[in-house]
mmCIF file of C-alpha atoms and ligand atoms in Angstrom:
data_model
loop_
_atom_site.group_PDB
_atom_site.id
_atom_site.type_symbol
_atom_site.label_atom_id
_atom_site.label_comp_id
_atom_site.label_asym_id
_atom_site.label_seq_id
_atom_site.Cartn_x
_atom_site.Cartn_y
_atom_site.Cartn_z
ATOM 1 C CA MET A 14 65.239 146.749 19.614
ATOM 2 C CA LYS A 15 65.825 143.244 20.959
ATOM 3 C CA LYS A 16 64.758 140.251 18.890
ATOM 4 C CA VAL A 17 62.793 137.218 20.053
ATOM 5 C CA PHE A 18 62.346 134.084 17.983
ATOM 6 C CA VAL A 19 59.274 131.995 18.826
ATOM 7 C CA THR A 20 59.453 128.459 17.458
ATOM 8 C CA ARG A 21 55.674 127.980 17.012
ATOM 9 C CA GLN A 22 52.503 129.989 16.780
ATOM 10 C CA ILE A 23 51.508 130.513 20.431
ATOM 11 C CA ALA A 24 48.557 132.353 21.993
ATOM 12 C CA GLU A 25 48.026 135.857 20.564
ATOM 13 C CA GLU A 26 47.915 137.285 24.101
ATOM 14 C CA ALA A 27 51.470 136.056 24.677
ATOM 15 C CA LEU A 28 52.718 137.364 21.333
ATOM 16 C CA GLN A 29 51.280 140.785 22.178
ATOM 17 C CA ILE A 30 53.312 140.864 25.398
ATOM 18 C CA LEU A 31 56.444 139.958 23.463
ATOM 19 C CA MET A 32 55.742 142.446 20.667
ATOM 20 C CA GLN A 33 55.394 145.308 23.131
ATOM 21 C CA ASN A 34 58.964 144.640 24.186
ATOM 22 C CA ALA A 35 60.813 143.220 21.212
ATOM 23 C CA LYS A 36 60.872 142.533 17.512
ATOM 24 C CA VAL A 37 59.213 139.132 17.280
ATOM 25 C CA THR A 38 59.684 136.476 14.611
ATOM 26 C CA VAL A 39 57.390 133.452 14.772
ATOM 27 C CA HIS A 40 58.009 130.198 12.934
ATOM 28 C CA SER A 41 54.946 129.471 10.846
ATOM 29 C CA GLY A 42 53.749 126.023 9.889
ATOM 30 C CA ASP A 43 52.180 123.036 11.558
ATOM 31 C CA LEU A 44 55.454 121.277 12.294
ATOM 32 C CA PRO A 45 58.355 122.384 14.493
ATOM 33 C CA PRO A 46 61.158 124.334 12.813
ATOM 34 C CA GLU A 47 64.165 122.450 11.482
ATOM 35 C CA LYS A 48 67.333 122.831 13.518
ATOM 36 C CA ASN A 49 68.883 124.974 10.753
ATOM 37 C CA GLU A 50 66.053 127.479 10.982
ATOM 38 C CA ILE A 51 66.490 127.807 14.736
ATOM 39 C CA ILE A 52 70.235 128.291 14.282
ATOM 40 C CA GLU A 53 69.694 131.012 11.676
ATOM 41 C CA GLN A 54 67.099 132.800 13.810
ATOM 42 C CA VAL A 55 69.032 132.552 17.038
ATOM 43 C CA LYS A 56 72.167 134.180 15.604
ATOM 44 C CA ASP A 57 70.882 137.719 16.199
ATOM 45 C CA ALA A 58 68.220 136.985 18.840
ATOM 46 C CA GLN A 59 68.267 137.900 22.508
ATOM 47 C CA GLY A 60 65.209 135.787 23.325
ATOM 48 C CA LEU A 61 64.247 132.269 22.228
ATOM 49 C CA VAL A 62 60.773 130.977 23.080
ATOM 50 C CA THR A 63 60.660 127.197 22.668
ATOM 51 C CA LEU A 64 58.260 124.285 22.775
ATOM 52 C CA LEU A 65 59.061 120.814 24.104
ATOM 53 C CA THR A 66 59.496 119.535 20.553
ATOM 54 C CA ASP A 67 62.527 121.792 20.023
ATOM 55 C CA GLN A 68 65.793 120.126 20.951
ATOM 56 C CA ILE A 69 67.831 123.097 22.060
ATOM 57 C CA ASP A 70 71.310 121.592 22.131
ATOM 58 C CA ALA A 71 74.779 123.077 22.608
ATOM 59 C CA GLU A 72 75.162 123.777 18.884
ATOM 60 C CA ILE A 73 72.046 125.956 18.798
ATOM 61 C CA ILE A 74 72.901 127.676 22.072
ATOM 62 C CA ASN A 75 76.425 128.441 20.918
ATOM 63 C CA HIS A 76 75.108 130.099 17.757
ATOM 64 C CA GLY A 77 73.059 132.421 19.952
ATOM 65 C CA LYS A 78 75.924 134.738 20.758
ATOM 66 C CA GLN A 79 73.527 137.446 22.003
ATOM 67 C CA LEU A 80 71.031 135.154 23.720
ATOM 68 C CA ILE A 81 69.806 136.332 27.097
ATOM 69 C CA VAL A 82 66.962 133.885 27.684
ATOM 70 C CA ILE A 83 65.550 130.556 26.512
ATOM 71 C CA SER A 84 61.937 130.440 27.605
ATOM 72 C CA ASN A 85 60.293 127.022 27.360
ATOM 73 C CA VAL A 86 56.508 126.913 27.051
ATOM 74 C CA ALA A 87 56.371 123.792 29.242
ATOM 75 C CA VAL A 88 57.128 122.763 32.797
ATOM 76 C CA GLY A 89 59.516 119.992 31.660
ATOM 77 C CA TYR A 90 62.794 121.181 30.178
ATOM 78 C CA ASP A 91 64.514 117.963 29.169
ATOM 79 C CA ASN A 92 64.607 119.349 25.607
ATOM 80 C CA ILE A 93 67.134 122.028 26.584
ATOM 81 C CA ASP A 94 70.844 121.673 27.290
ATOM 82 C CA VAL A 95 70.538 123.664 30.506
ATOM 83 C CA GLU A 96 74.169 123.134 31.452
ATOM 84 C CA THR A 97 75.492 124.766 28.296
ATOM 85 C CA ALA A 98 72.999 127.612 28.610
ATOM 86 C CA THR A 99 74.069 128.181 32.220
ATOM 87 C CA ARG A 100 77.758 128.242 31.318
ATOM 88 C CA ARG A 101 76.943 130.754 28.603
ATOM 89 C CA GLY A 102 75.119 132.937 31.151
ATOM 90 C CA ILE A 103 71.712 132.415 29.533
ATOM 91 C CA TYR A 104 68.563 132.287 31.638
ATOM 92 C CA VAL A 105 66.400 129.197 31.081
ATOM 93 C CA THR A 106 62.785 129.407 32.209
ATOM 94 C CA ASN A 107 59.704 127.169 32.258
ATOM 95 C CA THR A 108 55.982 127.475 33.022
ATOM 96 C CA PRO A 109 55.259 125.563 36.247
ATOM 97 C CA GLY A 110 51.953 125.579 38.102
ATOM 98 C CA VAL A 111 49.614 126.828 35.394
ATOM 99 C CA LEU A 112 49.162 123.409 33.800
ATOM 100 C CA ASP A 113 48.729 121.199 36.859
ATOM 101 C CA ASP A 114 44.939 120.873 36.688
ATOM 102 C CA ALA A 115 44.791 120.227 32.954
ATOM 103 C CA THR A 116 47.545 117.607 33.123
ATOM 104 C CA ALA A 117 46.072 115.908 36.180
ATOM 105 C CA ASP A 118 42.668 115.924 34.454
ATOM 106 C CA LEU A 119 44.207 114.151 31.468
ATOM 107 C CA ALA A 120 46.063 111.643 33.655
ATOM 108 C CA PHE A 121 42.851 110.841 35.493
ATOM 109 C CA THR A 122 40.917 110.650 32.237
ATOM 110 C CA LEU A 123 43.446 108.093 31.017
ATOM 111 C CA LEU A 124 43.147 106.170 34.271
ATOM 112 C CA LEU A 125 39.371 105.991 33.895
ATOM 113 C CA ALA A 126 39.587 105.238 30.185
ATOM 114 C CA VAL A 127 41.868 102.237 30.675
ATOM 115 C CA ALA A 128 40.009 101.013 33.778
ATOM 116 C CA ARG A 129 36.651 101.149 32.009
ATOM 117 C CA ARG A 130 37.991 100.204 28.568
ATOM 118 C CA ILE A 131 36.518 103.278 26.905
ATOM 119 C CA PRO A 132 38.414 103.149 23.576
ATOM 120 C CA GLU A 133 37.508 99.458 23.187
ATOM 121 C CA ALA A 134 33.889 100.171 24.063
ATOM 122 C CA ASP A 135 33.704 103.109 21.671
ATOM 123 C CA SER A 136 35.129 101.066 18.823
ATOM 124 C CA PHE A 137 32.790 98.180 19.717
ATOM 125 C CA VAL A 138 29.763 100.411 19.214
ATOM 126 C CA ARG A 139 31.062 102.166 16.089
ATOM 127 C CA THR A 140 31.985 98.922 14.322
ATOM 128 C CA GLY A 141 28.523 97.408 14.786
ATOM 129 C CA GLN A 142 29.611 94.657 17.194
ATOM 130 C CA TRP A 143 26.968 95.580 19.788
ATOM 131 C CA LYS A 144 24.324 92.929 19.298
ATOM 132 C CA GLY A 145 22.708 92.939 22.723
ATOM 133 C CA TRP A 146 23.272 93.686 26.398
ATOM 134 C CA ASP A 147 25.648 91.175 27.932
ATOM 135 C CA PRO A 148 26.411 90.893 31.655
ATOM 136 C CA ASN A 149 30.008 90.021 30.832
ATOM 137 C CA LEU A 150 30.611 92.618 28.171
ATOM 138 C CA LEU A 151 33.718 94.808 28.489
ATOM 139 C CA LEU A 152 34.149 94.370 32.218
ATOM 140 C CA GLY A 153 36.608 96.812 33.666
ATOM 141 C CA SER A 154 37.933 97.653 37.093
ATOM 142 C CA ASP A 155 36.452 99.557 40.031
ATOM 143 C CA LEU A 156 38.329 102.539 41.374
ATOM 144 C CA LYS A 157 36.763 102.597 44.845
ATOM 145 C CA ASP A 158 39.071 101.119 47.487
ATOM 146 C CA LYS A 159 41.777 100.496 44.913
ATOM 147 C CA THR A 160 45.279 101.767 45.561
ATOM 148 C CA LEU A 161 46.730 104.478 43.379
ATOM 149 C CA GLY A 162 50.519 104.681 43.503
ATOM 150 C CA ILE A 163 51.789 108.105 42.507
ATOM 151 C CA ILE A 164 55.429 108.342 41.541
ATOM 152 C CA GLY A 165 56.353 111.994 42.046
ATOM 153 C CA LEU A 166 53.966 113.801 44.395
ATOM 154 C CA GLY A 167 54.908 117.223 43.023
ATOM 155 C CA ARG A 168 52.569 119.817 41.572
ATOM 156 C CA ILE A 169 50.793 117.529 39.094
ATOM 157 C CA GLY A 170 51.106 114.400 41.255
ATOM 158 C CA SER A 171 49.322 116.199 44.117
ATOM 159 C CA GLU A 172 46.495 117.231 41.829
ATOM 160 C CA ILE A 173 45.915 113.666 40.705
ATOM 161 C CA ALA A 174 45.885 112.613 44.374
ATOM 162 C CA LYS A 175 43.049 115.081 45.044
ATOM 163 C CA ARG A 176 41.067 113.681 42.117
ATOM 164 C CA ALA A 177 41.671 110.095 43.250
ATOM 165 C CA LYS A 178 40.399 110.951 46.754
ATOM 166 C CA CYS A 179 37.025 111.924 45.261
ATOM 167 C CA PHE A 180 36.896 108.498 43.626
ATOM 168 C CA LYS A 181 37.466 106.865 47.050
ATOM 169 C CA MET A 182 40.866 105.481 46.170
ATOM 170 C CA LYS A 183 43.699 104.824 48.630
ATOM 171 C CA ILE A 184 46.794 106.783 47.762
ATOM 172 C CA ILE A 185 50.434 105.941 48.241
ATOM 173 C CA TYR A 186 53.372 107.751 46.735
ATOM 174 C CA TYR A 187 57.076 107.488 46.165
ATOM 175 C CA GLN A 188 59.714 110.130 45.489
ATOM 176 C CA PRO A 189 63.273 110.571 46.784
ATOM 177 C CA GLN A 190 62.365 113.281 49.323
ATOM 178 C CA ARG A 191 59.473 112.394 51.621
ATOM 179 C CA ASP A 192 57.062 115.331 52.009
ATOM 180 C CA PRO A 193 55.052 114.955 55.264
ATOM 181 C CA GLU A 194 53.139 118.188 54.767
ATOM 182 C CA LYS A 195 51.973 117.246 51.282
ATOM 183 C CA GLU A 196 51.115 113.750 52.551
ATOM 184 C CA LYS A 197 48.763 115.311 55.070
ATOM 185 C CA SER A 198 47.187 117.790 52.697
ATOM 186 C CA VAL A 199 46.378 115.251 49.975
ATOM 187 C CA GLY A 200 45.960 112.173 52.179
ATOM 188 C CA ALA A 201 48.748 110.058 50.709
ATOM 189 C CA LYS A 202 51.038 107.570 52.452
ATOM 190 C CA TYR A 203 54.733 107.316 51.671
ATOM 191 C CA ALA A 204 56.061 104.017 50.332
ATOM 192 C CA SER A 205 59.342 102.759 48.954
ATOM 193 C CA LEU A 206 59.356 102.277 45.189
ATOM 194 C CA LYS A 207 59.332 98.508 45.660
ATOM 195 C CA GLU A 208 56.371 98.684 48.020
ATOM 196 C CA LEU A 209 54.475 101.038 45.714
ATOM 197 C CA LEU A 210 55.018 98.761 42.725
ATOM 198 C CA SER A 211 53.766 95.676 44.522
ATOM 199 C CA LYS A 212 50.795 97.293 46.300
ATOM 200 C CA SER A 213 49.290 99.575 43.655
ATOM 201 C CA ASP A 214 46.324 98.771 41.438
ATOM 202 C CA PHE A 215 47.061 101.884 39.366
ATOM 203 C CA ILE A 216 50.416 103.602 39.025
ATOM 204 C CA SER A 217 50.653 107.138 37.699
ATOM 205 C CA LEU A 218 53.985 108.741 36.803
ATOM 206 C CA HIS A 219 54.614 112.443 37.468
ATOM 207 C CA VAL A 220 58.386 112.824 37.482
ATOM 208 C CA PRO A 221 60.631 115.010 35.329
ATOM 209 C CA LEU A 222 62.828 113.236 32.791
ATOM 210 C CA THR A 223 66.365 113.200 34.206
ATOM 211 C CA SER A 224 69.272 110.756 34.144
ATOM 212 C CA GLU A 225 67.791 109.249 37.346
ATOM 213 C CA THR A 226 64.251 108.824 36.033
ATOM 214 C CA LYS A 227 65.134 107.467 32.587
ATOM 215 C CA ASP A 228 63.835 103.872 32.466
ATOM 216 C CA LEU A 229 62.557 104.240 36.038
ATOM 217 C CA ILE A 230 59.959 101.650 35.071
ATOM 218 C CA GLY A 231 61.693 98.775 33.296
ATOM 219 C CA LYS A 232 61.349 95.013 33.149
ATOM 220 C CA LYS A 233 62.275 94.513 36.807
ATOM 221 C CA GLU A 234 59.760 97.092 38.026
ATOM 222 C CA LEU A 235 56.988 95.799 35.732
ATOM 223 C CA ASN A 236 57.594 92.308 37.143
ATOM 224 C CA GLN A 237 57.055 93.672 40.637
ATOM 225 C CA MET A 238 53.632 95.074 39.732
ATOM 226 C CA LYS A 239 50.353 93.223 40.273
ATOM 227 C CA LYS A 240 49.126 91.246 37.271
ATOM 228 C CA THR A 241 45.910 93.250 37.561
ATOM 229 C CA ALA A 242 47.642 96.637 37.694
ATOM 230 C CA TYR A 243 47.507 99.521 35.209
ATOM 231 C CA LEU A 244 50.302 101.962 34.393
ATOM 232 C CA ILE A 245 49.532 105.560 33.439
ATOM 233 C CA ASN A 246 52.296 107.723 32.006
ATOM 234 C CA THR A 247 51.796 111.437 31.423
ATOM 235 C CA SER A 248 55.350 112.408 32.428
ATOM 236 C CA ARG A 249 57.863 111.735 29.636
ATOM 237 C CA GLY A 250 58.171 108.655 27.408
ATOM 238 C CA PRO A 251 61.713 107.607 28.345
ATOM 239 C CA VAL A 252 60.703 107.295 32.021
ATOM 240 C CA VAL A 253 59.262 103.933 30.966
ATOM 241 C CA ASP A 254 61.195 101.292 29.038
ATOM 242 C CA GLU A 255 58.656 101.065 26.213
ATOM 243 C CA GLN A 256 59.796 97.672 24.932
ATOM 244 C CA ALA A 257 59.642 96.158 28.406
ATOM 245 C CA LEU A 258 56.167 97.652 28.807
ATOM 246 C CA TYR A 259 55.025 96.132 25.532
ATOM 247 C CA GLN A 260 56.290 92.702 26.640
ATOM 248 C CA ALA A 261 54.628 93.052 30.037
ATOM 249 C CA LEU A 262 51.304 93.917 28.371
ATOM 250 C CA VAL A 263 51.519 91.054 25.897
ATOM 251 C CA GLU A 264 52.568 88.519 28.533
ATOM 252 C CA GLY A 265 49.872 89.656 30.984
ATOM 253 C CA LYS A 266 52.402 90.833 33.577
ATOM 254 C CA ILE A 267 50.162 93.882 34.010
ATOM 255 C CA ARG A 268 46.587 94.389 32.833
ATOM 256 C CA GLY A 269 46.788 97.650 30.950
ATOM 257 C CA ALA A 270 48.481 100.961 30.307
ATOM 258 C CA ALA A 271 47.510 104.460 29.292
ATOM 259 C CA LEU A 272 50.157 106.627 27.703
ATOM 260 C CA ASP A 273 50.290 110.277 26.705
ATOM 261 C CA VAL A 274 54.049 110.302 26.147
ATOM 262 C CA PHE A 275 56.403 108.054 24.216
ATOM 263 C CA ASP A 276 60.037 107.303 23.520
ATOM 264 C CA GLN A 277 59.658 108.715 20.055
ATOM 265 C CA GLU A 278 57.037 111.373 19.349
ATOM 266 C CA PRO A 279 55.103 111.081 17.150
ATOM 267 C CA ILE A 280 55.267 107.284 17.461
ATOM 268 C CA SER A 281 56.074 105.391 14.307
ATOM 269 C CA ALA A 282 53.284 103.664 12.404
ATOM 270 C CA ASP A 283 54.797 100.256 13.216
ATOM 271 C CA ASN A 284 55.007 100.797 16.974
ATOM 272 C CA PRO A 285 53.661 97.477 18.338
ATOM 273 C CA LEU A 286 51.744 99.278 21.107
ATOM 274 C CA LEU A 287 49.285 100.387 18.423
ATOM 275 C CA LYS A 288 48.090 96.797 18.060
ATOM 276 C CA LEU A 289 47.270 96.240 21.726
ATOM 277 C CA LYS A 290 43.721 96.577 22.993
ATOM 278 C CA ASN A 291 44.705 97.007 26.623
ATOM 279 C CA VAL A 292 46.482 100.301 25.961
ATOM 280 C CA VAL A 293 45.006 103.783 25.677
ATOM 281 C CA LEU A 294 47.112 106.210 23.659
ATOM 282 C CA THR A 295 46.967 110.006 23.398
ATOM 283 C CA PRO A 296 49.352 112.320 21.480
ATOM 284 C CA HIS A 297 51.063 114.243 24.322
ATOM 285 C CA ILE A 298 48.046 116.393 25.154
ATOM 286 C CA GLY A 299 48.499 116.643 28.939
ATOM 287 C CA SER A 300 48.209 120.429 29.029
ATOM 288 C CA ALA A 301 46.158 120.776 25.852
ATOM 289 C CA THR A 302 43.264 122.991 26.831
ATOM 290 C CA LEU A 303 42.785 126.434 25.338
ATOM 291 C CA GLU A 304 42.905 128.144 28.725
ATOM 292 C CA THR A 305 45.966 126.263 29.953
ATOM 293 C CA ARG A 306 47.991 126.656 26.759
ATOM 294 C CA THR A 307 47.186 130.386 26.819
ATOM 295 C CA ARG A 308 48.333 130.664 30.443
ATOM 296 C CA MET A 309 51.536 128.787 29.629
ATOM 297 C CA ALA A 310 52.318 131.004 26.639
ATOM 298 C CA VAL A 311 51.631 134.179 28.622
ATOM 299 C CA LEU A 312 53.897 132.994 31.444
ATOM 300 C CA ALA A 313 56.643 132.175 28.951
ATOM 301 C CA ALA A 314 56.272 135.633 27.415
ATOM 302 C CA GLN A 315 56.449 137.264 30.859
ATOM 303 C CA ASN A 316 59.575 135.257 31.701
ATOM 304 C CA THR A 317 61.138 136.396 28.430
ATOM 305 C CA VAL A 318 60.336 140.057 28.924
ATOM 306 C CA LYS A 319 61.717 140.094 32.481
ATOM 307 C CA ALA A 320 64.970 138.622 31.252
ATOM 308 C CA LEU A 321 65.207 141.016 28.307
ATOM 309 C CA ASN A 322 64.768 143.877 30.771
ATOM 310 C CA ASN A 323 67.787 142.634 32.734
ATOM 311 C CA GLU A 324 65.680 141.341 35.607
ATOM 312 C CA THR A 325 65.806 137.809 36.965
ATOM 313 C CA PRO A 326 62.827 135.976 35.442
ATOM 314 C CA PRO A 327 60.435 134.439 37.985
ATOM 315 C CA HIS A 328 60.492 130.873 36.728
ATOM 316 C CA LEU A 329 64.201 130.365 36.467
ATOM 317 C CA ILE A 330 65.342 126.763 36.006
ATOM 318 C CA ASN A 331 69.041 127.544 36.308
ATOM 319 C CA PRO A 332 69.639 129.880 39.260
ATOM 320 C CA LYS A 333 73.325 128.984 38.964
ATOM 321 C CA VAL A 334 73.338 131.233 35.897
ATOM 322 C CA LEU A 335 73.378 134.218 38.254
ATOM 323 C CA GLU A 336 76.921 133.241 39.359
ATOM 324 C CA TYR A 337 78.048 132.979 35.737
ATOM 325 C CA LYS A 338 76.505 136.333 34.980
ATOM 326 C CA LYS A 339 78.446 137.926 37.865
ATOM 327 C CA ASN A 340 81.642 136.179 36.928
ATOM 328 C CA PRO A 341 81.593 134.790 33.374
ATOM 329 C CA ASN A 342 84.879 132.961 33.985
ATOM 330 C CA SER A 343 83.574 130.889 36.931
ATOM 331 C CA LYS A 344 83.030 127.185 36.298
HETATM 332 P P1 NAP B 28 57.319 118.836 40.057
HETATM 333 O O1 NAP B 28 56.324 119.642 40.797
HETATM 334 O O2 NAP B 28 58.738 119.270 40.027
HETATM 335 O O3 NAP B 28 57.233 117.334 40.601
HETATM 336 C C1 NAP B 28 58.123 116.350 40.213
HETATM 337 C C2 NAP B 28 58.088 115.244 41.239
HETATM 338 O O4 NAP B 28 58.925 114.186 40.780
HETATM 339 C C3 NAP B 28 58.597 115.667 42.617
HETATM 340 O O5 NAP B 28 57.693 115.216 43.569
HETATM 341 C C4 NAP B 28 59.932 114.948 42.727
HETATM 342 O O6 NAP B 28 60.239 114.534 44.029
HETATM 343 C C5 NAP B 28 59.662 113.701 41.884
HETATM 344 N N1 NAP B 28 60.897 113.053 41.466
HETATM 345 C C6 NAP B 28 62.036 113.616 40.991
HETATM 346 N N2 NAP B 28 62.958 112.660 40.755
HETATM 347 C C7 NAP B 28 62.396 111.485 41.086
HETATM 348 C C8 NAP B 28 62.853 110.131 41.068
HETATM 349 N N3 NAP B 28 64.096 109.815 40.674
HETATM 350 N N4 NAP B 28 62.002 109.154 41.482
HETATM 351 C C9 NAP B 28 60.761 109.468 41.915
HETATM 352 N N5 NAP B 28 60.268 110.719 41.954
HETATM 353 C C10 NAP B 28 61.077 111.724 41.545
HETATM 354 O O7 NAP B 28 56.897 118.674 38.518
HETATM 355 P P2 NAP B 28 55.443 118.807 37.868
HETATM 356 O O8 NAP B 28 55.170 120.223 37.566
HETATM 357 O O9 NAP B 28 54.471 118.039 38.689
HETATM 358 O O10 NAP B 28 55.702 118.080 36.469
HETATM 359 C C11 NAP B 28 56.161 116.741 36.404
HETATM 360 C C12 NAP B 28 56.503 116.357 34.984
HETATM 361 O O11 NAP B 28 55.317 116.127 34.255
HETATM 362 C C13 NAP B 28 57.227 117.423 34.150
HETATM 363 O O12 NAP B 28 58.616 117.438 34.407
HETATM 364 C C14 NAP B 28 56.903 117.025 32.725
HETATM 365 O O13 NAP B 28 57.919 116.191 32.224
HETATM 366 C C15 NAP B 28 55.598 116.239 32.871
HETATM 367 N N6 NAP B 28 54.471 116.910 32.209
HETATM 368 C C16 NAP B 28 53.869 116.313 31.143
HETATM 369 C C17 NAP B 28 52.792 116.911 30.524
HETATM 370 C C18 NAP B 28 52.099 116.289 29.360
HETATM 371 O O14 NAP B 28 51.653 116.989 28.479
HETATM 372 N N7 NAP B 28 51.964 114.981 29.320
HETATM 373 C C19 NAP B 28 52.324 118.161 30.975
HETATM 374 C C20 NAP B 28 52.964 118.751 32.052
HETATM 375 C C21 NAP B 28 54.046 118.119 32.672
HETATM 376 P P3 NAP B 28 61.360 115.287 44.923
HETATM 377 O O15 NAP B 28 60.716 116.541 45.364
HETATM 378 O O16 NAP B 28 61.660 114.306 46.005
HETATM 379 O O17 NAP B 28 62.529 115.505 43.995
#
């Protein structure tokens, strides 16, 4: 029987699917497995089900001599050395589509929270500072008629556009490939990155982390934003130069930020962002609803089983692997 190693406890429904098709070992514990544990487990495994916290590098992949599939329970796959996996003829899969609403909900929640200063207001009440109604207390920003700039109008970006429409916002977007059909369906206008940065009142990031998107928002880009603008990041931490963002927030180059993702996760206790009032912080919970996480786990299990049964899994990240499978010597 084939073996699958699952790096964290995932939804029971998903484990059942795996167990009907393979011998399943699940890492127990509240923290991700150490690299050594993954290496040990992967040595005789055909399937590896991973979470975004697992850095699946060449060393791990090369220990998986029998590996057929690496199935990430996430849409992003920047935690996996896809190139090495492809060269080794290993399928790599992800879970697109099933988390769009939950992630867009969180992004929009963050947008509202920073615009209306919800964490500050909550702490104000809890700490007994509320002495009386004040017409100037905790004034935030309207959303109506404000411009939302979406960077990456993909699956999640489109969902946030739909939410923004209901809040009567104007929507512009930037991405390398213009998408006229999507523009029409969600009512967004295309803009260059420079134009988007200078025109938006809110900017929300929905790009994958790649060599092109690393530090996409740095000092230069933050300087091009309105002083009254807010930045929302639910994509991946390294898409934003965190130090430049901190400086921009302290120097009033932008008004606020809301972040679900960080350079280092979890962030260290001395991260200066923790001291700023104009920042809302959440611990990478974009897709964290019971229903969504279950759907993601089930999809990852289905991807795994397909691959173990020698079929091409539906959510294949590396279609090039098919060439390597046909001809293992091709480069
Ligand atoms: P998607 O459908 O593939 O959309 C990605 C979008 O990014 C596309 O519109 C793409 O445009 C654009 N893009 C790519 N490179 C770009 C660049 N250099 N500059 C500007 N735009 C660029 O992906 P998705 O499913 O919406 O997911 C997006 C990302 O969200 C994931 O990769 C993941 O990292 C993150 N995410 C985070 C959480 C969380 O918990 N916080 C949850 C889910 C997902 P083109 O079509 O022109 O390439």
